[in-house]
Short mmCIF file of C-alpha atoms in Angstrom, two decimals:
data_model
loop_
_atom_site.label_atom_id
_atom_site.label_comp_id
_atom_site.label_asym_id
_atom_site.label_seq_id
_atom_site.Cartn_x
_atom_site.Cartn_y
_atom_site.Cartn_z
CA UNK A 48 1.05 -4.09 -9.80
CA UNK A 49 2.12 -5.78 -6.52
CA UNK A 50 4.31 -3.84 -3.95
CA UNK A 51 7.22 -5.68 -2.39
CA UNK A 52 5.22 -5.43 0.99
CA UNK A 53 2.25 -7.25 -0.47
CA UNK A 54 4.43 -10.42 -1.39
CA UNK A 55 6.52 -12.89 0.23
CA UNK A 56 8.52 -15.92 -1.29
CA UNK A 57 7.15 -18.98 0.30
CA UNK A 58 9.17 -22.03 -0.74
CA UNK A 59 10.62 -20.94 -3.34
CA UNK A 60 6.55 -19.44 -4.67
CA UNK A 61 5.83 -16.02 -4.69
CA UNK A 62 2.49 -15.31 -2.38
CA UNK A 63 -0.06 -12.61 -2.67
CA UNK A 64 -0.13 -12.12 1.22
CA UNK A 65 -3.42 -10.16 1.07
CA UNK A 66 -5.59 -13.05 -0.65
CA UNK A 67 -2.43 -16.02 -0.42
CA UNK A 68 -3.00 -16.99 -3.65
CA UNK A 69 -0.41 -17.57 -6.31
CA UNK A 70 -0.68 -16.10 -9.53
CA UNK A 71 -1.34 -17.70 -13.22
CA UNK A 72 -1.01 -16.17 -16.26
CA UNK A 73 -2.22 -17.73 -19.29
CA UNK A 74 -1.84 -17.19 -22.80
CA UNK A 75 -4.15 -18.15 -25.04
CA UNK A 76 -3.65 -18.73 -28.97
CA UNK A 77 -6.05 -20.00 -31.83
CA UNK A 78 -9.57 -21.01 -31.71
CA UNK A 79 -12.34 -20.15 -29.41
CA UNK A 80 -12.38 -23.49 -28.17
CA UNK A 81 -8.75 -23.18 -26.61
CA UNK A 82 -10.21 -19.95 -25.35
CA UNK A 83 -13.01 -21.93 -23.43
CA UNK A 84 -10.11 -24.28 -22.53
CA UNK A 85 -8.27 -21.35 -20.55
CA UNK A 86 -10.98 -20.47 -18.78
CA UNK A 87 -11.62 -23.87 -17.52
CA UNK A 88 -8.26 -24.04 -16.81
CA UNK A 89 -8.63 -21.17 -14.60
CA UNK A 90 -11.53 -22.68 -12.89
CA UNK A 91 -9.71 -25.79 -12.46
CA UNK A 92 -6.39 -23.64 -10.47
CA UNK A 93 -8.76 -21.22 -8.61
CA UNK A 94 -9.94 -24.35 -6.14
CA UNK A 95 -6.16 -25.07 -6.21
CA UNK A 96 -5.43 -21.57 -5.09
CA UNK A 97 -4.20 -19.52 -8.11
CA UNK A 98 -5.87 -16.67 -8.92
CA UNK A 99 -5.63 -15.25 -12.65
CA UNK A 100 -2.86 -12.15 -13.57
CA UNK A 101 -2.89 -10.03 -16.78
CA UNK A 102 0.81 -9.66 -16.20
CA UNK A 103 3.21 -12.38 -16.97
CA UNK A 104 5.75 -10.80 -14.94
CA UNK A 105 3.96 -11.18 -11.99
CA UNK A 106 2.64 -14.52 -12.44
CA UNK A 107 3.80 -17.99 -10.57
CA UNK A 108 2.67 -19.71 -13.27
CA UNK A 109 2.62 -19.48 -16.90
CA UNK A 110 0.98 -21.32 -19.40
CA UNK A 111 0.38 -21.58 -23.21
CA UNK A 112 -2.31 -22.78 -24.23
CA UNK A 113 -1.59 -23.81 -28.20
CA UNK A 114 -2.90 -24.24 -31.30
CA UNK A 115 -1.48 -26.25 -34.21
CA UNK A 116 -3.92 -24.94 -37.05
CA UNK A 117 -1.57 -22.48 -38.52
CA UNK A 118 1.59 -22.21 -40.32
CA UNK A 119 4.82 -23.38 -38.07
CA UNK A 120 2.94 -23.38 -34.91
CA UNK A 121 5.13 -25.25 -33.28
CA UNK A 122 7.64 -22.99 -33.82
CA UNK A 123 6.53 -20.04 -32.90
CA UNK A 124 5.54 -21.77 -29.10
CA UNK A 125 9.70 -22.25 -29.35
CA UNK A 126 10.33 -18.94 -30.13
CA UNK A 127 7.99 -17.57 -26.94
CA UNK A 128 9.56 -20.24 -24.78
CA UNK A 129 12.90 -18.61 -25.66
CA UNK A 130 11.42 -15.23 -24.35
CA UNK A 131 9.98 -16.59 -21.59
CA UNK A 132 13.18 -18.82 -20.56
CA UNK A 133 14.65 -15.18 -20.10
CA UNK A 134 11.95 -14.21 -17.23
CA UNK A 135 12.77 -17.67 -15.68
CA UNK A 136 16.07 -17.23 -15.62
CA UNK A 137 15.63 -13.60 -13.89
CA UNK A 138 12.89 -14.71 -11.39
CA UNK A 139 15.42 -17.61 -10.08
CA UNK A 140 17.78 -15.00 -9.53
CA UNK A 141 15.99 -13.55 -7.12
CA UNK A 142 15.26 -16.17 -5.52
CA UNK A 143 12.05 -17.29 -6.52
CA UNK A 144 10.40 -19.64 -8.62
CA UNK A 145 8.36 -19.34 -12.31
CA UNK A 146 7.11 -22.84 -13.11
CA UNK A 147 6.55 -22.50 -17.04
CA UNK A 148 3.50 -24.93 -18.68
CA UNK A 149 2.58 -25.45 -22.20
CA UNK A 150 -0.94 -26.81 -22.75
CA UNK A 151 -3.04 -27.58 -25.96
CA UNK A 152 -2.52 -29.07 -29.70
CA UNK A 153 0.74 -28.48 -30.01
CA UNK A 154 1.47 -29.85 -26.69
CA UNK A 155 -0.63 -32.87 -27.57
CA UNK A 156 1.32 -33.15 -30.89
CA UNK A 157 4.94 -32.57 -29.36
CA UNK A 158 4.63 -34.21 -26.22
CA UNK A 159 7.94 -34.91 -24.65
CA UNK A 160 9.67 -32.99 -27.62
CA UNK A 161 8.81 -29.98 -25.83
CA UNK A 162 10.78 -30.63 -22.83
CA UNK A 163 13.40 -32.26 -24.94
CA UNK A 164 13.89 -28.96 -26.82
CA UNK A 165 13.05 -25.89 -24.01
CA UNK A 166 14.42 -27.59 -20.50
CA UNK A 167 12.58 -24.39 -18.96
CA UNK A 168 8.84 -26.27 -19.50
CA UNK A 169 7.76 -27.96 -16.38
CA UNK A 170 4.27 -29.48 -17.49
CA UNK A 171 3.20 -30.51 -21.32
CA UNK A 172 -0.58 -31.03 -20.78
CA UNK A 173 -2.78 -32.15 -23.85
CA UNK A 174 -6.46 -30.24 -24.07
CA UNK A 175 -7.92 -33.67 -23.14
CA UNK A 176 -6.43 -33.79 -19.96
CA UNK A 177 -6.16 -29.55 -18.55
CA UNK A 178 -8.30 -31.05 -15.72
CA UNK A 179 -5.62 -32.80 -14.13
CA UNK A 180 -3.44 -29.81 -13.96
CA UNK A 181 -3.17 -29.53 -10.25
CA UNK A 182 -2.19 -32.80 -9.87
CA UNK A 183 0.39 -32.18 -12.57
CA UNK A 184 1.45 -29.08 -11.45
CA UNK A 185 2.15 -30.90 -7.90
CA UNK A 186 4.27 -33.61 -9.35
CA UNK A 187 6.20 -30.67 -10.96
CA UNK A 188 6.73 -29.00 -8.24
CA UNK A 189 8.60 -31.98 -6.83
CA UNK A 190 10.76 -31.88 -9.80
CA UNK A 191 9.05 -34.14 -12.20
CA UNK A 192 8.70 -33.50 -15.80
CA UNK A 193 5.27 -34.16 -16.85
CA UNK A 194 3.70 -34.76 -19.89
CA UNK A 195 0.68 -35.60 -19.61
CA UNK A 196 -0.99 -35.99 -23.04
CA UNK A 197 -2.57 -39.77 -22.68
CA UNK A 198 -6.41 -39.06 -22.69
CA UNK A 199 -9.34 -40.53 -22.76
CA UNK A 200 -11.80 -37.91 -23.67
CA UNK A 201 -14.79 -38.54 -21.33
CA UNK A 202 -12.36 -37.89 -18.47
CA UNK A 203 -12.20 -34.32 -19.16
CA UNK A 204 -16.06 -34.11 -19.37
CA UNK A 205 -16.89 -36.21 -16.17
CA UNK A 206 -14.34 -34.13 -14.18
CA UNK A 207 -14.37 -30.59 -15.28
CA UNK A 208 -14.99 -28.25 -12.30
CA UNK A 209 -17.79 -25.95 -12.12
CA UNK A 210 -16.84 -22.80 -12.53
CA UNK A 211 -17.94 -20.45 -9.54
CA UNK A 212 -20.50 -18.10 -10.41
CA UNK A 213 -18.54 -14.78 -9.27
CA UNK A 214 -15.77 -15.81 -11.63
CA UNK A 215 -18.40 -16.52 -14.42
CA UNK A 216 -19.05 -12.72 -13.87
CA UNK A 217 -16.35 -11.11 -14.31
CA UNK A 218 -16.44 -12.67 -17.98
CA UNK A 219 -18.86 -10.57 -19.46
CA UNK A 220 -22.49 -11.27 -20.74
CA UNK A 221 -21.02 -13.49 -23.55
CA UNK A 222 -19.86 -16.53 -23.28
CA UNK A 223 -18.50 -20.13 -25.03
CA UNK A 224 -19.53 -23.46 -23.80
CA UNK A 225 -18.24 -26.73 -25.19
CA UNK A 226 -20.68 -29.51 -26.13
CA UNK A 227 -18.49 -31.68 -28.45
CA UNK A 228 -14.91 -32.29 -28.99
CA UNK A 229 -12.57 -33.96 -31.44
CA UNK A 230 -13.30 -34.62 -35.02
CA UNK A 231 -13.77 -37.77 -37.14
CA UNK A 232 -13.81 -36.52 -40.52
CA UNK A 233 -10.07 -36.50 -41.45
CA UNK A 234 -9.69 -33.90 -43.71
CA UNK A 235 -6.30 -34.22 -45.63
CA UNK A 236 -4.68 -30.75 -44.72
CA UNK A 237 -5.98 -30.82 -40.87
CA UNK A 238 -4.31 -32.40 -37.34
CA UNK A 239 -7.62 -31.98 -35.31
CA UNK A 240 -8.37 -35.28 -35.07
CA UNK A 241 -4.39 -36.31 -34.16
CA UNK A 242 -4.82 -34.00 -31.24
CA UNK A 243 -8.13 -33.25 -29.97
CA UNK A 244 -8.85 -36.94 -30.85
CA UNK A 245 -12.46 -38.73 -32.02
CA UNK A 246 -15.75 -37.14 -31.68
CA UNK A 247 -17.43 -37.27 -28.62
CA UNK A 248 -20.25 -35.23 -27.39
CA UNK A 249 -20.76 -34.01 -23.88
CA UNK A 250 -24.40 -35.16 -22.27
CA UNK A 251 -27.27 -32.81 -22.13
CA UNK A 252 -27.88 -32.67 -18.70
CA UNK A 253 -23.68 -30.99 -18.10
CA UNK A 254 -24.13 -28.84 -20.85
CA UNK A 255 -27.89 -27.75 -19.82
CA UNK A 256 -26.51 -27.16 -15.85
CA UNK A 257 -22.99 -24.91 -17.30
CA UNK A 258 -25.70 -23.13 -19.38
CA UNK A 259 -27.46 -22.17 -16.63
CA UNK A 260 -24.73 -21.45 -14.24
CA UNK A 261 -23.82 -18.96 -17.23
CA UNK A 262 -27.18 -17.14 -17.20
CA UNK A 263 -27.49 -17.09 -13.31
CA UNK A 264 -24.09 -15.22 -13.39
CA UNK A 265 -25.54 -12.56 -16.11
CA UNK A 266 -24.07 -14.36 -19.74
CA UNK A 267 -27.01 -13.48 -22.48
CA UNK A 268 -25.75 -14.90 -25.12
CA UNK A 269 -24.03 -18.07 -25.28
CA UNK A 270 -21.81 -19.65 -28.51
CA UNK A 271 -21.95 -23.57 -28.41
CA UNK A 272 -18.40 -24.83 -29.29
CA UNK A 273 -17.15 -28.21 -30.84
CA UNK A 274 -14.22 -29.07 -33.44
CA UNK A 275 -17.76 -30.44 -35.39
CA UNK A 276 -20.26 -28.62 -33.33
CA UNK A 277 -23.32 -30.09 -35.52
CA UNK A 278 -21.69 -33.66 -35.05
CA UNK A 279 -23.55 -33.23 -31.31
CA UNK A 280 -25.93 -35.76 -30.38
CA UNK A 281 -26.68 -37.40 -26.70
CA UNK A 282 -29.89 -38.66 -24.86
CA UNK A 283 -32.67 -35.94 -24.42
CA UNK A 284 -34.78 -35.54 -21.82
CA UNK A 285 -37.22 -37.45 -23.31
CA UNK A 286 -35.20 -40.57 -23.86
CA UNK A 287 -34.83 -40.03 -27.31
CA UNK A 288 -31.42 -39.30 -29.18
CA UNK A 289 -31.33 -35.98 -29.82
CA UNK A 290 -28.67 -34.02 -32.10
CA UNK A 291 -28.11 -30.13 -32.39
CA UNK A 292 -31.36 -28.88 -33.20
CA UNK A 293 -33.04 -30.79 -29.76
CA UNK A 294 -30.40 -29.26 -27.60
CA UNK A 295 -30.41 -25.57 -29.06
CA UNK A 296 -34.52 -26.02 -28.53
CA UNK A 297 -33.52 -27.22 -24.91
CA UNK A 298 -31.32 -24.28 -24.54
CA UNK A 299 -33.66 -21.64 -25.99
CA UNK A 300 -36.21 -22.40 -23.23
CA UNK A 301 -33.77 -20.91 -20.43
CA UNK A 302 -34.82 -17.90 -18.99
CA UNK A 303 -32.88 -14.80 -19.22
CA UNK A 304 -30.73 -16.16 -22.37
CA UNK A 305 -31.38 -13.98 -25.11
CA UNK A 306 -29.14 -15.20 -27.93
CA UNK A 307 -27.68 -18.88 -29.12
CA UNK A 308 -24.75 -19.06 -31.78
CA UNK A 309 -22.57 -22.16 -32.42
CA UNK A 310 -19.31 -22.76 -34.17
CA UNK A 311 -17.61 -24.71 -35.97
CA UNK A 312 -19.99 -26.87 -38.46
CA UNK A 313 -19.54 -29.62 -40.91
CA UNK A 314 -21.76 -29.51 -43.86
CA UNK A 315 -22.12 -33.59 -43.61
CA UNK A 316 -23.73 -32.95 -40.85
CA UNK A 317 -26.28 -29.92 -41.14
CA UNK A 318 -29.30 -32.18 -40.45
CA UNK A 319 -33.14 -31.18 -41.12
CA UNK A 320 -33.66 -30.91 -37.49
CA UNK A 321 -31.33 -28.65 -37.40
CA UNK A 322 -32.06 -26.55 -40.88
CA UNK A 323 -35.48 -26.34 -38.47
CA UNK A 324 -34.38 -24.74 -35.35
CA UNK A 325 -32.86 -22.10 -37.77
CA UNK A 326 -36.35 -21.50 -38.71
CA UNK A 327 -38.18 -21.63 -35.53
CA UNK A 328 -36.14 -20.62 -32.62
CA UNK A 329 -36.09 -16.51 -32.60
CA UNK A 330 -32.66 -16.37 -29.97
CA UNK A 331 -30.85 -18.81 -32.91
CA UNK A 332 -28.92 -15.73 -34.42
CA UNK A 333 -28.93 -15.43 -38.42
CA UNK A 334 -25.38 -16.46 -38.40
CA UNK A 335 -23.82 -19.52 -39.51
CA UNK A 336 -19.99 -20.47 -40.33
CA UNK A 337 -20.21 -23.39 -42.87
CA UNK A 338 -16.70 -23.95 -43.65
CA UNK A 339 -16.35 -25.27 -47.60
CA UNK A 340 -12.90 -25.15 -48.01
CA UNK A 341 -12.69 -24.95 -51.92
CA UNK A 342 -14.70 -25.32 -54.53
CA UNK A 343 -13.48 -27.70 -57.33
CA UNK A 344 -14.86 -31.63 -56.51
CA UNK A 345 -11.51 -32.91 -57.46
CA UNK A 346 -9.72 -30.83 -54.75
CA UNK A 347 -12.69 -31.61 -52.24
CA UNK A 348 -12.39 -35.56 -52.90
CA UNK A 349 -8.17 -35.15 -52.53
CA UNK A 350 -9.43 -32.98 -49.04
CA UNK A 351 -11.24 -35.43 -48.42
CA UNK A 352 -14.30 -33.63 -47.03
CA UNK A 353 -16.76 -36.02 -48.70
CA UNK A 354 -19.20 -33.43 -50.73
CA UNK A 355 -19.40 -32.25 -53.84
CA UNK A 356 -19.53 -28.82 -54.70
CA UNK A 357 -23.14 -29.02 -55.59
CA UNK A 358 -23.67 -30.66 -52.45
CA UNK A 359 -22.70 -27.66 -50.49
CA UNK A 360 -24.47 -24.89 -52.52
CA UNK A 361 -27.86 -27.22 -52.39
CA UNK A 362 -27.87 -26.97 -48.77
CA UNK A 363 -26.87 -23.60 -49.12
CA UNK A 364 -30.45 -23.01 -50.65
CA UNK A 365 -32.50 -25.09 -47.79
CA UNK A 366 -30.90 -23.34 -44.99
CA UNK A 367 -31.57 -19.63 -46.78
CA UNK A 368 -34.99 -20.76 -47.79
CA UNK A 369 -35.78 -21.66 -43.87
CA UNK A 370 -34.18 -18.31 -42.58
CA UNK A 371 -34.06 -15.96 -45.59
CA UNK A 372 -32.00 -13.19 -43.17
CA UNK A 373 -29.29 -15.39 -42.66
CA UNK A 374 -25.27 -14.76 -42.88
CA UNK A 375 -23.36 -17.29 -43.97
CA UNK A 376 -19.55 -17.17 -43.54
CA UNK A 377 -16.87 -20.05 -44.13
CA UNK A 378 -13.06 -21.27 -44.47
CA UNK A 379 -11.03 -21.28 -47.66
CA UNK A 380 -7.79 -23.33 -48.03
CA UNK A 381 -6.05 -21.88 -51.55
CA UNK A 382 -3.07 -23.33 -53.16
CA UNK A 383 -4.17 -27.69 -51.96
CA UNK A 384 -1.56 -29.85 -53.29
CA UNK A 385 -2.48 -30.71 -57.05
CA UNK A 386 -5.11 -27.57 -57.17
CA UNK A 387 -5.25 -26.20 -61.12
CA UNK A 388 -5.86 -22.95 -62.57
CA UNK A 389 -9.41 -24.62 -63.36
CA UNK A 390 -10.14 -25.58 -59.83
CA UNK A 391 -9.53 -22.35 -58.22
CA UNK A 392 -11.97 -20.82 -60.85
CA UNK A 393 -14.14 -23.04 -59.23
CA UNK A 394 -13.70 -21.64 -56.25
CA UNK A 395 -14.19 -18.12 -56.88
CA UNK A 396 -17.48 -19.11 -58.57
CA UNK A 397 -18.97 -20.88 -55.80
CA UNK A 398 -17.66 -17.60 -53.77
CA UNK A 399 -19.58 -15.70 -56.31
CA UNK A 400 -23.07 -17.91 -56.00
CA UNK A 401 -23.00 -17.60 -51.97
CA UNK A 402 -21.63 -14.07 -51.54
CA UNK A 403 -20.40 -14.81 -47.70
CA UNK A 404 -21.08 -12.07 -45.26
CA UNK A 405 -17.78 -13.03 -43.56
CA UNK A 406 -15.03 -15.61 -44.59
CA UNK A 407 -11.38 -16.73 -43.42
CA UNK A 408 -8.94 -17.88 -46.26
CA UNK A 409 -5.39 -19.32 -46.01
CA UNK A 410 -2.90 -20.26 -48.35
CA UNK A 411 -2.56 -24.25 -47.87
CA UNK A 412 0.80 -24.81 -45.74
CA UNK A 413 1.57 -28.83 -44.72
CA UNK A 414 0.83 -30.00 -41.13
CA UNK A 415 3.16 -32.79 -40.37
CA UNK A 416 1.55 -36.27 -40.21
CA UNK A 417 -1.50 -35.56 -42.30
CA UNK A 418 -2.37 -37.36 -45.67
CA UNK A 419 -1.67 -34.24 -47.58
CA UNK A 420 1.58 -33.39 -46.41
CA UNK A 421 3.05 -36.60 -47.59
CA UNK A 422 1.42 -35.45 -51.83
CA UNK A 423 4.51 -34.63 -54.18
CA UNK A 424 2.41 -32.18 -56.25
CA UNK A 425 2.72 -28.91 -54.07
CA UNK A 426 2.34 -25.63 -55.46
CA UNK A 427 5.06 -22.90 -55.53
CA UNK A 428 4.44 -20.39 -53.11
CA UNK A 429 3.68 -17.72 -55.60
CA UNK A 430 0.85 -19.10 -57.26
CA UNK A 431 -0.57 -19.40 -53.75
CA UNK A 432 -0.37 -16.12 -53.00
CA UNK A 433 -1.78 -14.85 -56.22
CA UNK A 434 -4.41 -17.35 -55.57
CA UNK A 435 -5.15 -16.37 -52.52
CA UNK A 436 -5.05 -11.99 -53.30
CA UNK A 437 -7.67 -12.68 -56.07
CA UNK A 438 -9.94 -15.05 -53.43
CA UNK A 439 -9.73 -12.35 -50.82
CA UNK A 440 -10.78 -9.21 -52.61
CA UNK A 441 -13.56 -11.24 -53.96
CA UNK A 442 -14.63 -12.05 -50.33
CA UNK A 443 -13.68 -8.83 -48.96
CA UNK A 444 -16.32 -7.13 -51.88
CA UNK A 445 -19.25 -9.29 -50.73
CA UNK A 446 -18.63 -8.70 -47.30
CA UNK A 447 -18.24 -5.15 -47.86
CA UNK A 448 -21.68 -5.51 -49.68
CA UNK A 449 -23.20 -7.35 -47.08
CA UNK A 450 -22.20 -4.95 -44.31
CA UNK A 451 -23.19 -1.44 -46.49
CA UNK A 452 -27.00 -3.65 -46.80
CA UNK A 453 -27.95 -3.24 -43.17
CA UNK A 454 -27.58 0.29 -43.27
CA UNK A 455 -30.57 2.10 -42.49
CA UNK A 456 -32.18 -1.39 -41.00
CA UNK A 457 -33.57 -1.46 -37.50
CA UNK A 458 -31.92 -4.19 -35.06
CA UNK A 459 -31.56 -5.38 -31.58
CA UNK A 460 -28.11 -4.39 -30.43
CA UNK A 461 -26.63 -6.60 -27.37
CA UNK A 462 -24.19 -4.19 -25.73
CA UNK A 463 -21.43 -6.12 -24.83
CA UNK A 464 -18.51 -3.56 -23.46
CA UNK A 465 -16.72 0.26 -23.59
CA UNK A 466 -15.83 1.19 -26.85
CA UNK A 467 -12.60 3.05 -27.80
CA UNK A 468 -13.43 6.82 -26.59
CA UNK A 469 -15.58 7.63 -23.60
CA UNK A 470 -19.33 7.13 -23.70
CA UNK A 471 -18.87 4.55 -26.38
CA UNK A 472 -19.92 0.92 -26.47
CA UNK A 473 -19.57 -1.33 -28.98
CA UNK A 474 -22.31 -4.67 -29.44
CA UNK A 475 -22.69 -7.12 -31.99
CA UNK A 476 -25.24 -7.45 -34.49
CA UNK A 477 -27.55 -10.77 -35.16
CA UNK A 478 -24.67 -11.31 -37.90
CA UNK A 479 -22.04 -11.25 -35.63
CA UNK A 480 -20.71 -8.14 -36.83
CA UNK A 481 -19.27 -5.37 -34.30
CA UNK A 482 -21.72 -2.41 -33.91
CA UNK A 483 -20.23 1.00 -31.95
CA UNK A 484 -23.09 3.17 -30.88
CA UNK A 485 -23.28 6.15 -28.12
CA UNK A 486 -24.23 4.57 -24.92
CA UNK A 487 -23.94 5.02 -21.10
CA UNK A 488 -21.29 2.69 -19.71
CA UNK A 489 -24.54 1.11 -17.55
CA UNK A 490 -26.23 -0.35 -20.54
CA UNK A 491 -23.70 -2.58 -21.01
CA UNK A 492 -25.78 -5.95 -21.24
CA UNK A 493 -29.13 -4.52 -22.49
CA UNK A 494 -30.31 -5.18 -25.54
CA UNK A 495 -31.63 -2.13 -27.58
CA UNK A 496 -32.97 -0.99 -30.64
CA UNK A 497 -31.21 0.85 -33.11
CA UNK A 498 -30.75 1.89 -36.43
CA UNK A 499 -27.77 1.28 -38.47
CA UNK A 500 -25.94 4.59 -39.91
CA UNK A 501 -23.24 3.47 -41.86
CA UNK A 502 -20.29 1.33 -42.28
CA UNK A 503 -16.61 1.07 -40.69
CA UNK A 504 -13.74 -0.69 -42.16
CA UNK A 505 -14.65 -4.10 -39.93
CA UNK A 506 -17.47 -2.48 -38.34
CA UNK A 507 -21.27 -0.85 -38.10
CA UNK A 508 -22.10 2.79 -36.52
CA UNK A 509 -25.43 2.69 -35.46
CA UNK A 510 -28.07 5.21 -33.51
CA UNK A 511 -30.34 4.59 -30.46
CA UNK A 512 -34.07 4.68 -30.93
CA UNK A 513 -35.59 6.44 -28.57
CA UNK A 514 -37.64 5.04 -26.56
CA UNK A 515 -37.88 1.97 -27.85
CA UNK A 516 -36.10 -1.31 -26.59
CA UNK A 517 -35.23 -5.10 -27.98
CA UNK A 518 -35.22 -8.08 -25.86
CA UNK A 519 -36.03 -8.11 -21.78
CA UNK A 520 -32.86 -6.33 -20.59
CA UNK A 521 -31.00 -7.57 -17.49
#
């Protein structure tokens, strides 16, 4: 925390007078994507000389960064306005000056509702367009409203800033990059492609630089991000269109990354190529989150997701065939307008035939302005939930299954940070899953071998084996 010597108030902005830099806070909800979003967003406001705060109540500026996936999302960015309107109010008491920004889906779905209903916002900026936040924040600090939510998406792409290699650092040795934004499946009960707009993919040669700027700064394992991640295609290197597969190959050949993972994938669009590089590349981790939604063809078709059932479980069996260790994990949506008693017996018995190592399931609630809002056969809220208790403790035994089957396998163990008690770290496993081993604090990035002891509630235990090591450590 700041003392009052190390500020001053300089037109109307508090000022760090040690580095004279003002201060952003941002909060980030949802996906990881709108996590990679803050921390471009960052990037973008360190050249414009902000530097980041963990404390909103020292911060300049403030800015939430949305999502509009779950239930009454829009409402709850309300509700933290209200909070926030307080700390406004406070700061202009004394003088100074909080300018207040709300950024992402729900600020692309809102728009100038958002200033229409919390006078306290200063900026509304869509997450096609953070990377004209200076220039917004400028016009607001004239007095302007902005709202700034007209996009088109290769904008963002062509002007995102580098981020500075010292900043990439202080990240940690795991990172997210963005290859491919918006979506154009249209899935009934989703809004991604109303506010992250049509799919477009980000060229090879950007993604290929960030990648490396990443691993120059120490990142060893990087997670590919898109809305349809396995929708990516662009021109390779060798002139050729490449999709997914081609680029992870690319990506694999970069010395000092250790580990690839990518998320979020459409099952239209797991291609052969791709099915391959699951096979062949050794730093493509056993993990992959193939989101299904249901199980019953009849809800499918009303989702809209354009596969059967059968569809899905067949290319279940080719991508388990090329990589026999892999985890699968995936996204249930319980309780679909017009779902049966029949069709979520479907579902459980497609849960049943894949046995997901991991899995995220929601009881269907209505996003404005998507087809299935607008159906007249909703389903009372208890049946949901009953539907949705018997889908999870199904899940939650096969995951519990899954986990309790590594112990006593050997592994490489990425140490990513300090656990919860001195001389603790915690890593993740090839399947994603959070491993807590006894380590010095210095290991932190290696990659080790150890063997796993037993089982948490969300988590591994594992043991170090001596003298032995995984992957070139950093």
């Amino acid at each position: 925390m700041q003392t009052q010597a190390e500020t001053d108030t300089i037109d109307g902005v508090r000022t760090d007078t040690r580095t004279n830099k003002r201060k952003v806070f941002v909060k980030t909800y949802g996906c990881q994507m709108n996590v990679y979003d803050s921390e471009r967003m960052a990037d973008a406001l360190s050249k414009d000389g902000y530097q980041p705060t963990d404390n909103p109540e020292e911060a300049d500026l403030l800015l939430l960064n949305t999502c509009h996936i779950r239930e009454k999302a829009a409402e709850k960015v309300y509700s933290e306005l209200g909070r926030i309107r307080k700390l406004k109010e406070a700061r202009a008491e004394d003088g100074a000056e909080l300018m207040v920004g709300v950024a992402g889906c729900v600020a692309q779905a809102e728009g100038q509702e958002i200033i229409r209903r919390a006078p306290i916002v200063d900026l509304v900026i869509g997450p096609q367009t953070y990377h004209r936040l200076p220039q917004a924040i400028a016009r607001a600090r004239k007095g302007e409203k902005v709202v700034e939510t007209e996009y088109a998406i290769e904008d963002k792409f062509d002007h995102l800033p580098e981020p500075e290699k010292k900043v990439i650092a202080s990240r940690g040795i795991t990172a997210f990059l963005t290859v491919q934004e918006g979506c154009d499946k249209f899935c009934t009960f989703c809004v991604v492609p109303y506010t992250r707009g049509s799919e477009v993919s980000r060229p090879v040669d950007q993604i290929a630089r960030e990648a490396r700027q990443l691993v120059a700064a120490g990142v060893r394992e990087i997670t590919l991000l898109g809305q349809n991640v396995n929708a990516w295609h662009g021109e390779g290197e060798d002139g050729r269109e490449w999709g997914l597969g081609e680029l992870l190959r690319l990506l694999a050949g970069i010395e000092g990354l250790e580990r690839l993972r990518y998320t979020t994938s459409h099952p239209r669009d797991m291609d052969d190529a791709l099915i391959a590089a699951h096979r062949d590349l050794d730093k493509l981790m056993p993990y992959l989150h193939l989101p299904v939604q249901a199980g019953s063809d009849s809800v499918l078709k009303a989702m809209n997701r354009r596969h059967t059932a059968d569809d899905y479980l067949r290319l279940v069996d080719r991508i388990r065939a090329a990589r026999p260790d892999i985890a699968l994990s995936g996204d249930f949506i319980v309780g679909f307008p017009g779902e049966t008693d029949a069709d979520f017996e479907d579902t459980l018995r497609l849960v049943e035939r894949v046995r997901y190592a991991q899995a995220f399931s929601f009881k269907y609630s209505p996003r404005p302005g998507t087809p299935g809002a607008e159906r007249d056969d909703h389903i009372p809220e208890d049946v949901k939930s009953d539907r949705l208790e018997r889908l999870q403790a199904l899940l939650r035994k096969h995951q519990t299954e899954f986990a309790e089957s590594r112990v006593g396998m050997t592994i490489d163990l990425l140490l990513e940070k300090p656990g919860r008690r001195p001389g603790q770290l915690i890593g993740r496993s090839p399947w994603l899953q959070p491993v807590i081993i006894d380590a010095k604090s210095s290991q932190i990035g290696e990659i080790i071998k150890v063997r796993i002891t037993q089982t948490g509630t969300n988590s591994l235990f594992a043991e170090i084996l001596q003298g032995e090591s995984g992957s070139s450590t950093i």
